[in-house]
Amino acid sequence: MSWEESGIVDLMLDEIEKRGQFDGCRNRAVVDARYEKLDVLFNELKQGARFKTMGELNPNSFREYGGSVIHIGRDGRLVFSGAGCYRLAIAQVLKLPLIPVQIGVCHPLAIKDGHVGVLPSRKP
């Protein structure tokens, strides 16, 4: 379904009307451009491209700030924070094996109990 049919465009426009801007968007043209870029990203990834790190997208980026954020629970499980929803959703839909993320909070018991050691780091 289209972004329009999903209801997200109306939701964004309603929030912009209430707040003056929402999620970095100030008007319909910016909202449309945002979702067109997501469609392009989805199609590129579907054809075999990989997610770029935030550092590749913006050399001044600090770690993965602005991308997906995960937390590490007491048992070592990864917990999605809510940041980077579109990236995570695309990765899940396309069953991508790798997605760059920023670690938010790590529960101290995950470290103490040995659920988390040295986290693997892969550079593209």
CSV table of C-alpha atoms in Angstrom, one decimal:
chain,number,residue,atom,x,y,z
A,1,MET,CA,0.0,0.0,0.0
A,2,SER,CA,1.1,3.5,-0.5
A,3,TRP,CA,2.3,5.8,2.3
A,4,GLU,CA,-0.9,7.8,1.8
A,5,GLU,CA,-3.1,4.7,2.2
A,6,SER,CA,-1.2,3.7,5.3
A,7,GLY,CA,-2.4,6.9,7.1
A,8,ILE,CA,1.1,8.0,8.0
A,9,VAL,CA,1.0,11.1,5.7
A,10,ASP,CA,-2.2,12.3,7.4
A,11,LEU,CA,-0.8,11.6,10.8
A,12,MET,CA,2.4,13.6,9.9
A,13,LEU,CA,0.4,16.5,8.6
A,14,ASP,CA,-1.9,16.6,11.6
A,15,GLU,CA,1.2,16.7,13.9
A,16,ILE,CA,2.8,19.4,11.8
A,17,GLU,CA,-0.4,21.5,12.0
A,18,LYS,CA,-0.4,21.1,15.9
A,19,ARG,CA,3.3,21.6,16.5
A,20,GLY,CA,4.7,23.5,13.5
A,21,GLN,CA,7.0,20.6,12.7
A,22,PHE,CA,7.1,16.9,13.4
A,23,ASP,CA,10.0,14.5,13.1
A,24,GLY,CA,12.0,17.0,11.1
A,25,CYS,CA,9.2,17.8,8.7
A,26,ARG,CA,7.5,21.2,8.3
A,27,ASN,CA,5.1,20.7,5.3
A,28,ARG,CA,3.6,18.2,2.8
A,29,ALA,CA,6.5,18.5,0.3
A,30,VAL,CA,9.0,17.5,3.0
A,31,VAL,CA,6.8,14.6,4.2
A,32,ASP,CA,6.4,13.4,0.6
A,33,ALA,CA,10.2,13.6,0.0
A,34,ARG,CA,10.8,11.7,3.3
A,35,TYR,CA,8.7,8.7,2.2
A,36,GLU,CA,10.1,8.8,-1.4
A,37,LYS,CA,13.6,8.5,0.1
A,38,LEU,CA,12.4,5.5,2.2
A,39,ASP,CA,11.0,3.9,-0.9
A,40,VAL,CA,14.3,4.4,-2.7
A,41,LEU,CA,16.2,3.0,0.3
A,42,PHE,CA,13.9,0.0,0.5
A,43,ASN,CA,14.4,-0.8,-3.2
A,44,GLU,CA,18.1,-0.4,-3.1
A,45,LEU,CA,18.4,-2.8,-0.1
A,46,LYS,CA,16.0,-5.2,-1.8
A,47,GLN,CA,18.4,-5.3,-4.7
A,48,GLY,CA,21.4,-6.2,-2.5
A,49,ALA,CA,22.7,-3.0,-1.2
A,50,ARG,CA,23.5,-2.7,2.5
A,51,PHE,CA,22.6,-0.2,5.1
A,52,LYS,CA,25.2,2.6,5.3
A,53,THR,CA,26.3,3.5,8.8
A,54,MET,CA,25.4,6.9,10.1
A,55,GLY,CA,29.1,7.8,9.8
A,56,GLU,CA,28.9,7.0,6.1
A,57,LEU,CA,25.8,9.1,5.7
A,58,ASN,CA,27.2,12.0,7.8
A,59,PRO,CA,31.0,12.1,8.6
A,60,ASN,CA,30.2,14.3,11.6
A,61,SER,CA,27.8,11.7,13.1
A,62,PHE,CA,28.6,10.4,16.5
A,63,ARG,CA,28.4,6.6,16.5
A,64,GLU,CA,25.0,5.6,15.1
A,65,TYR,CA,23.1,8.6,16.4
A,66,GLY,CA,20.0,9.1,14.3
A,67,GLY,CA,19.8,5.4,13.4
A,68,SER,CA,18.3,2.4,15.2
A,69,VAL,CA,19.0,2.1,18.9
A,70,ILE,CA,18.9,-1.1,20.9
A,71,HIS,CA,19.2,-1.8,24.6
A,72,ILE,CA,20.6,-4.9,26.2
A,73,GLY,CA,18.4,-6.5,28.8
A,74,ARG,CA,19.4,-8.3,32.0
A,75,ASP,CA,19.5,-11.6,30.1
A,76,GLY,CA,21.5,-10.3,27.2
A,77,ARG,CA,18.5,-10.0,24.9
A,78,LEU,CA,18.4,-7.1,22.5
A,79,VAL,CA,15.5,-4.7,23.1
A,80,PHE,CA,14.5,-2.2,20.5
A,81,SER,CA,14.3,1.3,21.8
A,82,GLY,CA,11.8,2.8,19.3
A,83,ALA,CA,14.5,4.9,17.5
A,84,GLY,CA,15.1,4.0,13.9
A,85,CYS,CA,11.7,2.3,13.3
A,86,TYR,CA,11.9,2.4,9.6
A,87,ARG,CA,15.4,1.0,9.4
A,88,LEU,CA,14.4,-1.9,11.7
A,89,ALA,CA,11.2,-2.5,9.8
A,90,ILE,CA,12.9,-2.6,6.4
A,91,ALA,CA,15.6,-5.0,7.8
A,92,GLN,CA,12.9,-7.3,9.1
A,93,VAL,CA,10.8,-7.3,6.0
A,94,LEU,CA,13.8,-7.9,3.8
A,95,LYS,CA,15.3,-10.4,6.3
A,96,LEU,CA,18.7,-8.5,6.2
A,97,PRO,CA,21.4,-10.3,8.2
A,98,LEU,CA,23.1,-7.1,9.4
A,99,ILE,CA,22.0,-3.6,10.4
A,100,PRO,CA,24.1,-0.9,12.1
A,101,VAL,CA,22.7,0.1,15.5
A,102,GLN,CA,23.6,2.3,18.4
A,103,ILE,CA,23.6,0.6,21.8
A,104,GLY,CA,21.6,2.6,24.3
A,105,VAL,CA,21.6,1.1,27.7
A,106,CYS,CA,23.1,-2.2,28.8
A,107,HIS,CA,21.6,-3.7,32.0
A,108,PRO,CA,24.5,-4.3,34.5
A,109,LEU,CA,23.3,-7.9,35.1
A,110,ALA,CA,23.8,-8.7,31.4
A,111,ILE,CA,27.5,-7.9,31.9
A,112,LYS,CA,27.9,-9.4,35.4
A,113,ASP,CA,26.2,-12.7,34.5
A,114,GLY,CA,28.3,-13.0,31.3
A,115,HIS,CA,25.5,-12.5,28.8
A,116,VAL,CA,27.4,-9.8,27.2
A,117,GLY,CA,31.1,-9.9,26.7
A,118,VAL,CA,32.9,-8.1,23.9
A,119,LEU,CA,30.2,-7.2,21.4
A,120,PRO,CA,31.2,-8.0,17.8
A,121,SER,CA,31.9,-5.0,15.6
A,122,ARG,CA,31.7,-5.3,11.9
A,123,LYS,CA,32.9,-2.6,9.6
A,124,PRO,CA,31.3,-2.5,6.2
